[in-house]
XYZ file of C-alpha atoms in Angstrom:
746
model
C 0.000 0.000 0.000
C 2.818 2.404 0.789
C 4.415 1.704 -2.610
C 1.040 2.298 -4.284
C 0.644 5.654 -2.508
C 4.143 6.704 -3.624
C 3.392 5.769 -7.264
C 0.063 7.587 -7.179
C 1.704 10.640 -5.686
C 4.448 10.688 -8.345
C 1.936 10.219 -11.146
C -0.406 12.892 -9.864
C 2.464 15.292 -9.252
C 3.812 14.799 -12.783
C 0.366 15.245 -14.339
C -0.284 18.349 -12.250
C 3.121 19.817 -13.185
C 2.564 19.173 -16.913
C -0.892 20.681 -16.714
C 0.450 23.758 -14.923
C 3.227 24.205 -17.512
C 0.739 23.957 -20.409
C -1.582 26.498 -18.798
C 1.004 29.005 -17.628
C 3.722 28.540 -20.244
C 7.176 28.687 -18.767
C 6.179 30.647 -15.691
C 7.475 28.896 -12.562
C 4.980 27.897 -9.889
C 4.979 29.706 -6.612
C 6.329 27.826 -3.566
C 3.163 28.568 -1.600
C 1.001 27.019 -4.283
C 3.233 23.963 -4.452
C 3.086 23.378 -0.714
C -0.678 23.929 -0.711
C -1.084 21.383 -3.502
C 1.042 18.875 -1.603
C -1.046 19.368 1.548
C -4.259 18.939 -0.433
C -2.891 15.745 -1.949
C -1.946 14.424 1.511
C -5.452 15.126 2.793
C -6.929 13.283 -0.186
C -4.660 10.282 0.361
C -5.494 10.168 4.093
C -9.232 10.088 3.364
C -10.319 6.588 2.281
C -13.304 7.811 0.230
C -11.373 10.572 -1.528
C -8.463 8.224 -2.221
C -10.801 5.655 -3.821
C -12.348 8.349 -6.040
C -8.863 9.548 -7.050
C -7.779 6.027 -8.005
C -10.945 5.531 -10.050
C -10.415 8.824 -11.921
C -6.792 7.955 -12.641
C -7.847 4.580 -14.063
C -10.384 6.267 -16.325
C -7.891 8.929 -17.476
C -5.072 6.420 -18.157
C -4.407 5.786 -21.910
C -5.217 2.349 -23.220
C -2.601 0.094 -24.760
C -0.330 -0.279 -21.779
C 1.940 2.795 -22.381
C 3.215 4.851 -19.498
C 1.820 8.446 -19.559
C 1.537 8.424 -23.312
C 5.270 8.381 -23.863
C 5.279 5.082 -25.655
C 7.807 3.643 -23.184
C 6.363 0.416 -21.920
C 6.870 -0.365 -18.205
C 7.697 -4.074 -17.896
C 6.448 -4.293 -14.335
C 3.221 -2.528 -15.247
C 2.771 -4.738 -18.282
C 3.395 -7.795 -16.170
C 0.893 -6.622 -13.533
C -1.704 -5.825 -16.185
C -1.340 -9.233 -17.780
C -2.406 -10.997 -14.540
C -6.027 -11.078 -13.351
C -6.746 -9.075 -10.187
C -8.375 -11.929 -8.287
C -5.976 -14.712 -9.293
C -4.579 -16.529 -6.251
C -1.243 -16.858 -7.998
C -1.116 -13.087 -8.391
C -1.815 -12.585 -4.687
C 0.930 -15.021 -3.717
C 3.347 -13.392 -6.143
C 2.562 -9.923 -4.803
C 3.020 -11.116 -1.223
C 6.388 -12.733 -1.914
C 7.487 -9.708 -3.901
C 6.599 -7.369 -1.035
C 8.524 -9.547 1.418
C 11.566 -9.590 -0.837
C 11.377 -5.842 -1.426
C 11.008 -5.207 2.292
C 14.045 -7.328 3.124
C 16.014 -5.641 0.362
C 15.005 -2.191 1.596
C 16.016 -3.086 5.157
C 19.407 -4.357 4.043
C 20.006 -1.239 1.931
C 18.936 0.935 4.883
C 21.375 -0.839 7.167
C 24.113 -0.439 4.605
C 23.261 3.203 4.190
C 23.189 3.755 7.958
C 26.570 2.198 8.655
C 28.241 2.396 5.241
C 27.893 4.964 2.505
C 26.507 8.134 4.048
C 26.320 9.810 0.626
C 23.414 7.542 -0.422
C 21.334 8.667 2.537
C 21.323 12.245 1.423
C 21.152 11.484 -2.280
C 17.710 12.998 -2.345
C 18.928 16.337 -1.057
C 20.428 17.283 -4.403
C 17.103 16.836 -6.095
C 15.157 18.603 -3.355
C 14.279 22.258 -3.629
C 16.808 24.172 -1.539
C 14.453 27.067 -1.027
C 11.693 24.743 0.156
C 14.055 23.061 2.628
C 15.134 26.417 4.011
C 11.518 27.460 4.379
C 10.722 24.172 6.093
C 13.655 24.563 8.462
C 12.591 28.112 9.364
C 8.972 27.105 10.007
C 9.924 24.093 12.126
C 12.581 26.105 13.949
C 10.046 28.792 14.905
C 7.604 26.198 16.201
C 10.392 24.275 17.920
C 11.733 27.314 19.759
C 8.266 28.544 20.728
C 7.087 25.108 21.816
C 10.033 24.108 23.994
C 10.682 27.669 25.180
C 7.123 28.029 26.481
C 7.256 24.555 27.988
C 10.540 25.397 29.759
C 9.005 28.508 31.322
C 5.886 26.602 32.297
C 8.016 23.857 33.867
C 9.709 26.471 36.056
C 6.295 27.601 37.307
C 5.145 24.012 37.764
C 8.315 23.213 39.692
C 7.643 26.057 42.120
C 4.054 24.893 42.679
C 5.069 21.240 43.018
C 7.768 22.110 45.567
C 5.276 24.024 47.709
C 2.768 21.158 47.562
C 5.432 18.567 48.389
C 6.547 20.518 51.455
C 2.924 20.961 52.548
C 2.179 17.220 52.543
C 5.525 16.095 53.985
C 5.030 13.672 56.910
C 1.268 13.716 56.309
C -1.107 10.804 55.827
C -1.034 8.677 52.710
C -4.347 10.107 51.558
C -3.059 13.693 51.725
C 0.141 12.729 49.923
C -1.892 10.996 47.235
C -4.021 14.127 46.872
C -0.887 16.262 46.518
C 0.481 13.874 43.889
C -2.762 14.114 41.931
C -2.696 17.920 42.022
C 0.942 18.061 40.848
C 0.217 15.590 38.033
C -2.759 17.636 36.843
C -0.705 20.842 36.945
C 2.109 19.263 34.900
C -0.390 17.821 32.418
C -1.946 21.275 32.113
C 1.489 22.759 31.385
C 2.092 20.186 28.631
C -1.300 20.835 27.054
C -0.813 24.605 27.281
C 2.604 24.446 25.609
C 1.140 22.128 22.941
C -1.722 24.560 22.301
C 0.695 27.513 22.094
C 2.752 25.552 19.585
C -0.325 24.968 17.440
C -1.227 28.659 17.574
C 2.314 29.580 16.592
C 2.335 27.053 13.723
C -0.990 28.309 12.389
C 0.117 31.948 12.332
C 3.701 31.744 11.031
C 5.348 30.775 7.769
C 4.476 31.373 4.118
C 1.251 29.363 4.358
C -1.822 31.579 4.745
C -2.988 32.203 8.294
C -5.147 29.420 9.693
C -3.226 26.624 7.906
C -0.126 24.668 8.848
C 2.208 22.132 7.293
C 2.260 18.437 8.114
C 5.768 18.655 9.583
C 4.699 21.099 12.282
C 1.832 18.742 13.121
C 4.264 15.832 13.424
C 6.421 17.845 15.828
C 3.506 18.944 17.992
C 1.955 15.487 18.183
C 5.315 13.904 18.980
C 5.799 16.481 21.738
C 2.397 15.678 23.249
C 2.898 11.897 23.230
C 6.498 11.992 24.477
C 5.919 14.495 27.262
C 2.762 12.758 28.456
C 4.683 9.471 28.600
C 7.451 11.139 30.573
C 4.822 12.635 32.877
C 3.539 9.150 33.684
C 7.112 8.141 34.525
C 7.610 11.203 36.749
C 4.311 10.523 38.520
C 5.470 7.015 39.437
C 9.004 7.884 40.555
C 8.814 11.581 41.535
C 12.626 12.019 41.487
C 12.519 15.716 42.462
C 9.773 15.581 45.105
C 10.278 12.619 47.498
C 7.287 13.495 49.755
C 4.976 12.842 46.797
C 6.576 9.524 45.843
C 4.226 6.577 46.397
C 6.580 3.893 45.054
C 8.967 2.514 47.730
C 12.298 3.399 46.049
C 15.211 5.493 47.245
C 15.984 8.974 45.924
C 19.058 7.688 44.090
C 17.185 4.907 42.333
C 14.305 7.229 41.448
C 16.681 9.765 39.884
C 18.663 7.049 38.079
C 15.725 5.256 36.489
C 13.928 8.508 35.707
C 17.012 9.824 33.886
C 17.553 6.797 31.653
C 13.914 5.989 30.883
C 13.289 9.677 30.136
C 16.112 9.663 27.587
C 14.917 6.468 25.921
C 11.352 7.780 25.614
C 12.574 11.056 24.115
C 14.948 9.314 21.721
C 12.422 6.822 20.353
C 9.439 9.132 20.475
C 10.897 12.087 18.582
C 12.892 9.864 16.202
C 9.961 7.709 15.099
C 7.147 10.252 15.350
C 8.880 13.384 14.012
C 12.382 13.090 12.555
C 11.902 9.913 10.504
C 8.571 10.931 8.889
C 9.925 14.413 8.133
C 13.057 13.029 6.449
C 11.009 10.515 4.496
C 8.817 13.292 3.098
C 11.479 15.936 2.460
C 14.861 14.185 2.036
C 14.699 10.474 1.223
C 13.291 7.225 2.616
C 16.838 5.976 3.105
C 17.585 8.872 5.445
C 14.393 8.113 7.361
C 15.320 4.445 7.713
C 18.833 5.377 8.808
C 17.482 7.599 11.579
C 15.140 4.846 12.765
C 17.952 2.284 12.761
C 20.259 4.654 14.619
C 17.607 5.505 17.234
C 16.611 1.892 17.805
C 20.218 0.723 18.046
C 21.070 3.528 20.466
C 18.063 2.666 22.669
C 19.054 -1.006 22.781
C 22.672 -0.101 23.641
C 21.432 2.147 26.454
C 19.243 -0.695 27.729
C 22.166 -3.126 27.722
C 24.364 -0.632 29.598
C 21.649 -0.037 32.211
C 21.190 -3.790 32.697
C 24.907 -4.368 33.187
C 25.135 -1.466 35.636
C 22.338 -2.899 37.787
C 23.217 -6.594 37.494
C 24.644 -6.930 41.013
C 22.116 -4.595 42.668
C 19.157 -6.584 41.374
C 20.801 -9.864 42.376
C 21.386 -8.604 45.931
C 17.822 -7.275 46.131
C 16.364 -10.618 45.084
C 18.651 -12.429 47.529
C 17.413 -10.230 50.387
C 13.832 -10.982 49.415
C 14.638 -14.684 49.501
C 16.173 -14.367 52.977
C 13.077 -12.567 54.235
C 11.044 -15.517 52.991
C 13.374 -17.998 54.776
C 14.526 -19.421 51.429
C 11.237 -21.124 50.653
C 10.297 -22.308 47.153
C 9.603 -18.808 45.848
C 12.736 -17.524 47.580
C 14.946 -20.053 45.823
C 13.316 -19.098 42.532
C 14.148 -15.446 43.211
C 17.776 -16.367 43.866
C 17.943 -18.272 40.565
C 16.401 -15.304 38.723
C 18.967 -12.994 40.325
C 21.816 -15.073 38.912
C 20.673 -15.018 35.276
C 18.199 -12.139 34.873
C 20.664 -9.871 33.061
C 21.372 -12.517 30.428
C 17.670 -12.947 29.741
C 17.040 -9.197 29.485
C 20.042 -8.532 27.242
C 19.027 -11.428 24.996
C 15.512 -10.028 24.821
C 16.794 -6.573 23.807
C 19.012 -8.032 21.084
C 16.157 -10.189 19.774
C 13.943 -7.109 19.772
C 16.505 -5.237 17.659
C 16.912 -8.129 15.198
C 13.149 -8.556 14.889
C 12.805 -4.865 14.174
C 15.476 -5.058 11.504
C 13.813 -8.068 9.884
C 10.148 -7.071 9.971
C 9.435 -3.751 11.663
C 5.843 -3.543 10.454
C 4.548 -6.869 11.841
C 6.971 -8.599 14.178
C 7.967 -5.517 16.155
C 4.401 -4.409 17.059
C 3.590 -7.979 18.074
C 6.682 -8.242 20.258
C 6.119 -4.862 21.876
C 2.448 -5.606 22.474
C 3.239 -9.001 23.974
C 5.902 -7.438 26.178
C 3.558 -4.734 27.441
C 0.810 -7.274 28.156
C 3.281 -9.530 29.967
C 4.578 -6.664 32.101
C 1.032 -5.609 32.983
C 0.094 -9.178 33.942
C 3.236 -9.601 36.044
C 2.738 -6.205 37.715
C -0.873 -6.996 38.626
C 0.091 -10.428 39.943
C 2.960 -8.962 41.978
C 0.651 -6.303 43.443
C -1.976 -8.863 44.432
C 0.598 -11.246 45.931
C 2.251 -8.398 47.858
C -1.117 -7.279 49.197
C -1.974 -10.835 50.238
C 1.410 -11.298 51.926
C 1.046 -8.067 53.898
C -2.535 -8.940 54.813
C -1.533 -12.353 56.104
C 1.627 -11.165 57.876
C -0.308 -8.340 59.519
C -2.562 -10.866 61.209
C -6.248 -10.792 61.893
C -7.729 -9.019 64.861
C -11.307 -9.239 66.027
C -13.016 -6.705 68.331
C -12.811 -7.263 72.052
C -16.536 -7.927 72.460
C -16.427 -10.542 69.700
C -13.310 -12.097 71.232
C -15.140 -12.288 74.559
C -18.005 -14.288 73.072
C -15.944 -16.160 70.490
C -12.541 -16.664 72.097
C -11.402 -19.166 69.431
C -12.586 -17.185 66.398
C -9.402 -15.145 66.014
C -7.192 -18.214 66.294
C -9.430 -20.089 63.874
C -9.303 -17.247 61.345
C -5.531 -16.958 61.676
C -5.267 -20.642 60.834
C -7.887 -20.592 58.065
C -7.219 -17.351 56.192
C -3.520 -18.009 55.354
C -4.462 -21.312 53.715
C -7.123 -19.598 51.632
C -4.694 -16.833 50.705
C -2.129 -19.440 49.662
C -4.672 -20.907 47.258
C -5.500 -17.418 45.979
C -1.777 -16.756 45.495
C -1.405 -19.933 43.419
C -4.442 -18.952 41.332
C -2.997 -15.470 40.733
C 0.365 -16.891 39.627
C -1.396 -19.347 37.305
C -3.475 -16.505 35.840
C -0.312 -14.461 35.244
C 1.379 -17.405 33.492
C -1.707 -17.910 31.323
C -1.807 -14.195 30.451
C 1.877 -14.185 29.475
C 1.468 -17.323 27.365
C -1.598 -15.853 25.675
C 0.257 -12.612 24.922
C 3.102 -14.471 23.218
C 0.740 -16.898 21.417
C 2.311 -19.886 23.155
C -1.208 -21.284 23.488
C -4.697 -20.080 22.744
C -6.258 -20.053 26.199
C -9.017 -17.669 25.149
C -9.973 -19.935 22.274
C -9.912 -23.003 24.506
C -11.980 -21.391 27.242
C -14.479 -20.239 24.607
C -14.941 -23.777 23.300
C -17.513 -26.167 24.742
C -14.870 -28.422 26.252
C -12.962 -25.556 27.840
C -16.090 -23.955 29.224
C -17.180 -27.292 30.686
C -13.809 -27.975 32.337
C -13.518 -24.444 33.692
C -17.095 -24.535 34.956
C -16.480 -27.861 36.701
C -13.335 -26.598 38.412
C -14.992 -23.371 39.504
C -18.061 -25.247 40.784
C -15.940 -27.730 42.749
C -13.855 -24.924 44.233
C -17.025 -23.028 45.142
C -18.461 -26.109 46.880
C -15.278 -26.583 48.901
C -15.224 -22.898 49.800
C -18.869 -22.986 50.911
C -18.192 -26.131 52.969
C -15.254 -24.484 54.718
C -17.336 -21.384 55.387
C -20.195 -23.504 56.796
C -17.736 -25.353 59.020
C -16.394 -22.053 60.318
C -19.933 -20.750 60.890
C -20.998 -23.914 62.727
C -17.982 -23.870 65.025
C -18.459 -20.154 65.687
C -22.157 -20.697 66.460
C -21.366 -23.500 68.918
C -18.733 -21.333 70.517
C -21.162 -18.421 70.675
C -23.769 -20.598 72.362
C -21.204 -21.609 74.943
C -20.168 -18.004 75.626
C -23.283 -16.003 74.740
C -23.873 -14.830 78.316
C -20.734 -14.573 80.466
C -22.874 -14.434 83.616
C -24.650 -17.673 82.784
C -23.001 -21.071 82.735
C -24.386 -23.699 80.423
C -25.346 -27.009 81.857
C -23.087 -29.991 81.224
C -25.834 -31.511 79.100
C -25.888 -28.495 76.778
C -22.111 -28.516 76.491
C -22.130 -32.201 75.633
C -24.858 -31.882 73.016
C -23.198 -28.848 71.419
C -19.882 -30.691 71.091
C -21.623 -33.744 69.672
C -23.474 -31.558 67.175
C -20.220 -29.918 66.088
C -18.507 -33.261 65.539
C -21.441 -34.811 63.692
C -21.942 -31.724 61.532
C -18.259 -31.624 60.615
C -18.214 -35.280 59.556
C -21.418 -34.955 57.517
C -20.214 -31.716 55.897
C -16.872 -33.225 54.883
C -18.552 -36.270 53.339
C -21.124 -34.257 51.410
C -18.590 -31.661 50.239
C -16.211 -34.329 48.923
C -19.024 -36.152 47.143
C -20.425 -33.002 45.528
C -16.975 -31.717 44.510
C -16.123 -35.056 42.894
C -19.457 -35.043 41.092
C -18.754 -31.557 39.723
C -15.389 -32.539 38.229
C -16.956 -35.504 36.462
C -16.376 -38.367 38.891
C -19.292 -40.800 39.069
C -20.100 -40.972 42.777
C -22.695 -43.757 42.459
C -20.027 -46.497 42.689
C -18.506 -44.628 45.610
C -21.817 -44.637 47.439
C -22.341 -48.321 46.692
C -18.786 -49.057 47.767
C -19.322 -47.086 50.955
C -22.347 -49.291 51.696
C -20.342 -52.451 51.117
C -17.474 -51.138 53.211
C -19.896 -50.197 55.959
C -21.370 -53.682 55.904
C -17.913 -55.231 56.047
C -17.016 -52.985 58.955
C -20.246 -54.022 60.652
C -19.252 -57.686 60.485
C -15.559 -57.270 61.076
C -15.598 -54.564 63.716
C -18.263 -55.603 66.167
C -16.577 -53.721 68.970
C -16.877 -50.476 66.997
C -20.569 -51.103 66.396
C -21.040 -51.915 70.074
C -19.192 -48.732 71.006
C -21.513 -46.633 68.874
C -24.722 -48.333 69.976
C -23.805 -48.128 73.653
C -22.737 -44.525 73.223
C -26.079 -43.655 71.641
C -28.000 -45.131 74.568
C -25.726 -43.444 77.085
C -26.438 -40.117 75.408
C -30.158 -40.786 75.350
C -30.162 -41.692 79.042
C -28.049 -38.647 79.872
C -25.998 -40.448 82.492
C -22.906 -38.288 82.111
C -21.793 -35.090 80.450
C -18.614 -33.137 79.939
C -17.349 -31.853 83.282
C -18.979 -34.532 85.411
C -16.955 -36.593 87.875
C -17.800 -40.173 87.109
C -16.616 -43.661 87.714
C -16.444 -45.776 84.561
C -15.357 -49.329 85.186
C -12.351 -49.195 87.461
C -11.480 -45.597 86.490
C -12.849 -42.417 87.926
C -12.242 -38.781 87.132
C -13.522 -35.748 85.269
C -15.121 -36.242 81.851
C -13.103 -34.116 79.425
C -14.442 -35.353 76.099
C -17.492 -37.333 75.181
C -18.117 -38.691 71.684
C -20.551 -41.185 70.282
C -17.941 -43.951 70.642
C -15.877 -43.243 73.750
C -15.369 -41.113 76.825
C -12.143 -39.406 77.879
C -11.533 -39.165 81.637
C -8.749 -37.405 83.534
C -8.173 -38.891 86.986
C -6.897 -37.260 90.141
C -3.242 -37.718 89.162
C -3.781 -36.016 85.790
C -3.683 -39.209 83.777
C -6.034 -39.248 80.782
C -7.993 -42.438 80.136
C -9.828 -43.152 76.858
C -12.553 -45.682 77.569
C -14.592 -47.196 74.688
C -18.256 -47.655 75.545
C -18.114 -51.332 74.631
C -16.056 -51.927 77.817
C -18.408 -49.936 80.047
C -20.654 -52.040 82.277
C -21.250 -49.451 84.972
C -21.267 -45.638 85.042
C -21.235 -43.891 88.416
C -21.972 -40.168 88.256
C -20.977 -38.277 91.408
C -22.438 -34.946 90.312
C -26.171 -35.325 89.757
C -28.595 -33.145 91.700
C -26.665 -32.995 94.994
C -23.868 -34.744 96.842
C -23.055 -35.885 100.372
C -19.892 -35.746 102.373
C -19.972 -38.710 104.773
C -17.943 -38.004 107.926
C -17.101 -41.168 109.874
C -15.153 -40.190 112.989
C -13.531 -42.771 115.272
C -13.337 -41.901 119.029
C -12.038 -43.752 122.065
C -14.261 -46.153 123.947
C -14.148 -44.015 127.091
C -15.344 -40.908 125.185
C -18.694 -39.293 125.944
C -20.776 -39.878 122.777
C -23.048 -36.912 123.494
C -20.012 -34.669 123.840
C -18.614 -36.087 120.611
C -21.853 -35.362 118.739
C -21.971 -31.829 120.110
C -18.367 -31.264 119.034
C -19.264 -32.420 115.513
C -22.250 -30.038 115.441
C -20.030 -27.187 116.607
C -17.503 -27.976 113.879
C -20.367 -27.872 111.338
C -21.409 -24.445 112.636
C -17.861 -23.220 112.125
C -17.954 -24.642 108.603
C -21.153 -22.745 107.803
C -19.380 -19.509 108.692
C -16.713 -20.059 106.039
C -16.969 -19.371 102.307
C -17.992 -22.975 101.789
C -21.210 -22.449 103.694
C -22.914 -21.382 100.464
C -22.232 -24.810 98.997
C -24.083 -26.641 101.826
C -27.748 -27.383 101.175
C -28.969 -28.686 104.570
C -28.151 -29.002 108.251
C -25.814 -31.639 109.529
C -27.382 -35.081 109.304
C -26.163 -36.782 112.485
C -26.561 -40.555 112.220
C -24.792 -41.489 115.486
C -22.703 -44.550 116.323
C -22.415 -46.886 113.347
C -19.650 -49.329 114.318
C -17.504 -50.666 117.146
C -13.946 -51.165 116.088
C -10.998 -52.816 117.797
C -9.932 -49.598 119.428
C -12.501 -46.960 118.387
C -16.201 -46.210 118.146
C -17.319 -44.820 114.752
C -19.712 -41.870 114.763
C -21.218 -40.940 111.348
C -22.674 -37.676 110.062
C -23.528 -36.425 106.530
C -23.287 -32.980 104.935
C -25.480 -32.305 101.883
C -23.735 -30.117 99.289
C -24.057 -28.933 95.730
C -22.931 -31.435 93.061
C -19.187 -31.769 93.025
C -18.606 -29.733 96.199
C -18.566 -32.647 98.650
C -14.798 -33.093 98.448
C -13.899 -29.520 99.283
C -16.517 -29.287 102.012
C -15.382 -32.612 103.476
C -11.740 -31.574 103.657
C -12.583 -28.352 105.472
C -14.979 -30.127 107.869
C -12.327 -32.673 108.818
C -9.937 -29.860 109.698
C -12.540 -28.199 111.913
C -13.447 -31.506 113.662
C -9.789 -32.091 114.500
C -9.538 -28.555 115.851
C -12.635 -28.870 118.060
C -11.637 -32.342 119.319
C -8.234 -31.069 120.323
C -9.747 -28.127 122.207
C -12.131 -30.446 124.118
C -9.631 -33.282 124.739
C -11.637 -35.784 122.730
C -9.171 -38.401 121.677
C -9.168 -40.006 118.279
C -7.448 -43.397 118.862
C -4.873 -44.736 116.495
C -2.833 -47.971 116.435
C 0.736 -47.838 117.789
C 3.581 -50.198 118.816
C 4.850 -50.508 122.446
C 8.241 -51.982 123.223
C 8.276 -53.879 126.603
C 11.794 -54.907 127.657
C 12.232 -58.173 129.579
C 13.740 -58.278 133.083
C 17.549 -58.311 133.184
C 20.235 -58.486 135.828
C 22.877 -60.756 137.206
C 22.707 -64.239 138.580
C 23.532 -65.769 135.273
C 19.918 -65.748 134.209
C 19.299 -65.637 130.535
C 17.331 -62.500 129.677
C 13.862 -62.937 128.252
C 13.182 -61.749 124.737
C 11.454 -58.380 124.435
C 7.698 -58.264 124.201
C 6.154 -56.159 121.347
C 2.495 -55.341 121.772
C 0.065 -53.382 119.683
C -2.247 -51.294 121.823
C -4.249 -48.152 121.810
C -2.873 -45.466 124.063
C -5.602 -43.837 126.111
C -5.285 -40.403 127.477
C -4.137 -40.447 131.128
C -2.966 -44.139 131.019
C 0.545 -43.620 132.362
C 1.237 -47.351 132.783
C 0.585 -48.116 129.098
C -2.158 -50.671 129.684
C -3.182 -52.645 126.557
């Protein structure tokens, strides 16, 4: 198409020149008229409708017979093109291969011209109109000086305003700093637009063209200025090298200034070279000069990129190594270390490939490579932002309000254990999405086409549905546990009964098991697994377990009846078999008991023949006191009543439900008479009340000289002396020592 436009332009220009010479004789055309005609022709060629009409008129005005412009000189290429039908597939293939060959040839000649014979580049200057070039240089120079001069002055004003704003928001909140950054960015954008508008006004009112019109070269300059400076503004907004208080990116001042300097130069070099200098040279000097400028600019940009990469090779490696150390050298940390060792080789290779691709096919391969690179960088940046946010969210921890923590003491711990696992899954999904986006950008695979197909949509839908089911199941599990915990701690002033605690724990366990089973079955069904055989197999397995594990079945059946009969609950002190202690855990199959020594016993219900609950309704402390045979029983009973009165005056008096139940003498022992009394207490308080009552009984008995007999050993020596008599062996007797018995009578 470009070659066709050049041929049409040459033909139209020659016809217009011949027509002007016939009409005006030998009078030379005015430069203003020539430039106006060129501008009109450019406008016609840029308009699709006008260009089509022009081509149709040229075809109608062309002489028949295959001669070129009526000169009789036959163009072989034109004759060859005319001889082939327009819609022939062979013609289309031939034209395509010819264009490829011509493009490669042009590129090679441009490279040779750029680095070899400089005279060929400016071969078109000799044929160009010197006066027109001088006029063009003057017009562009005026616009150039006015444009950049006004922008320089505006930048001074913007710098003053930006400095004041930066000092005003220094050490302020992030929101105020972000507001200051937005204001500075808008002011700088306004300065760029104002300088661009002043440049347009200057271009429209200067030069030999009548007022209100401007040449295409001035438009190229102004548009290049707008694009380049806006791109540099985006860079300055991110790094803010001159105003650190407004910088939102966590980089040092040195790094911000360094990267801003080099990226600013690369943007200016490529932007003005490709958008202004190269098109202007192509239109006014020669296409070879334009290609040489493009090659020089692209090569210079790649060389700058290679130099920057080599300068920062060690810094990036150390930065990635520090990140790996902060992550304790986990899988991602080791990957970062590996990237730090070879990243510069990959980047330099990419830059060189980019340059070669541009040399080979700048019209197709280069836009694809640049577009794929930009898409890859955007995908990686988004993934890095999300992963960084997730990491900071998880590392920051989760905190719940104090009132919620009071009612749900385990919720915060449960969330801290649950949320990091979910975030890990989200992190894996984000990395996978970034990999897919990069592969799609480089056409490594057609993920969009696959996901749009029936098979892809079905697979993706199944995975999403299964993941949603698992997520809902986890959320329901968390809700159920939180509800049970809330029921247990809903009212801090009210204590739930052991029965409620037991039933709530049983509900939580049963709900968890049922939820896990149903979630697994539904998730497998969503990903295409036929769960009917699994259900049938579960029935067979259950039957086999029923025959082969009779103890397990007996455990469950006995546990069900124990729960129905409500014989024990969590917190009760029970005796199960030959073990007794506090019930710590109660399931449908077993009971967990902690005895007095702290030992935990797990007792299956199949081995339980007897359950003794010591904490139902009320309890008794049975006091059986042994006194000497010569004690006054009435005095003993009164002493026990007095000890009970002292007990009622202590803090344990609130735990006693009734008066002392004196039952009197219950047994005659070898050396003591047993007197029994009972104290009725709240469930589970009999042990504490009994220990305190025993202390008080001992105290009262000691005050009133009531003796509590106890067994002891008396050593009776045999008679000794002279006379040659053999001494008798000692006599050892067991007797009860009574108070006042000085002779030690048995």
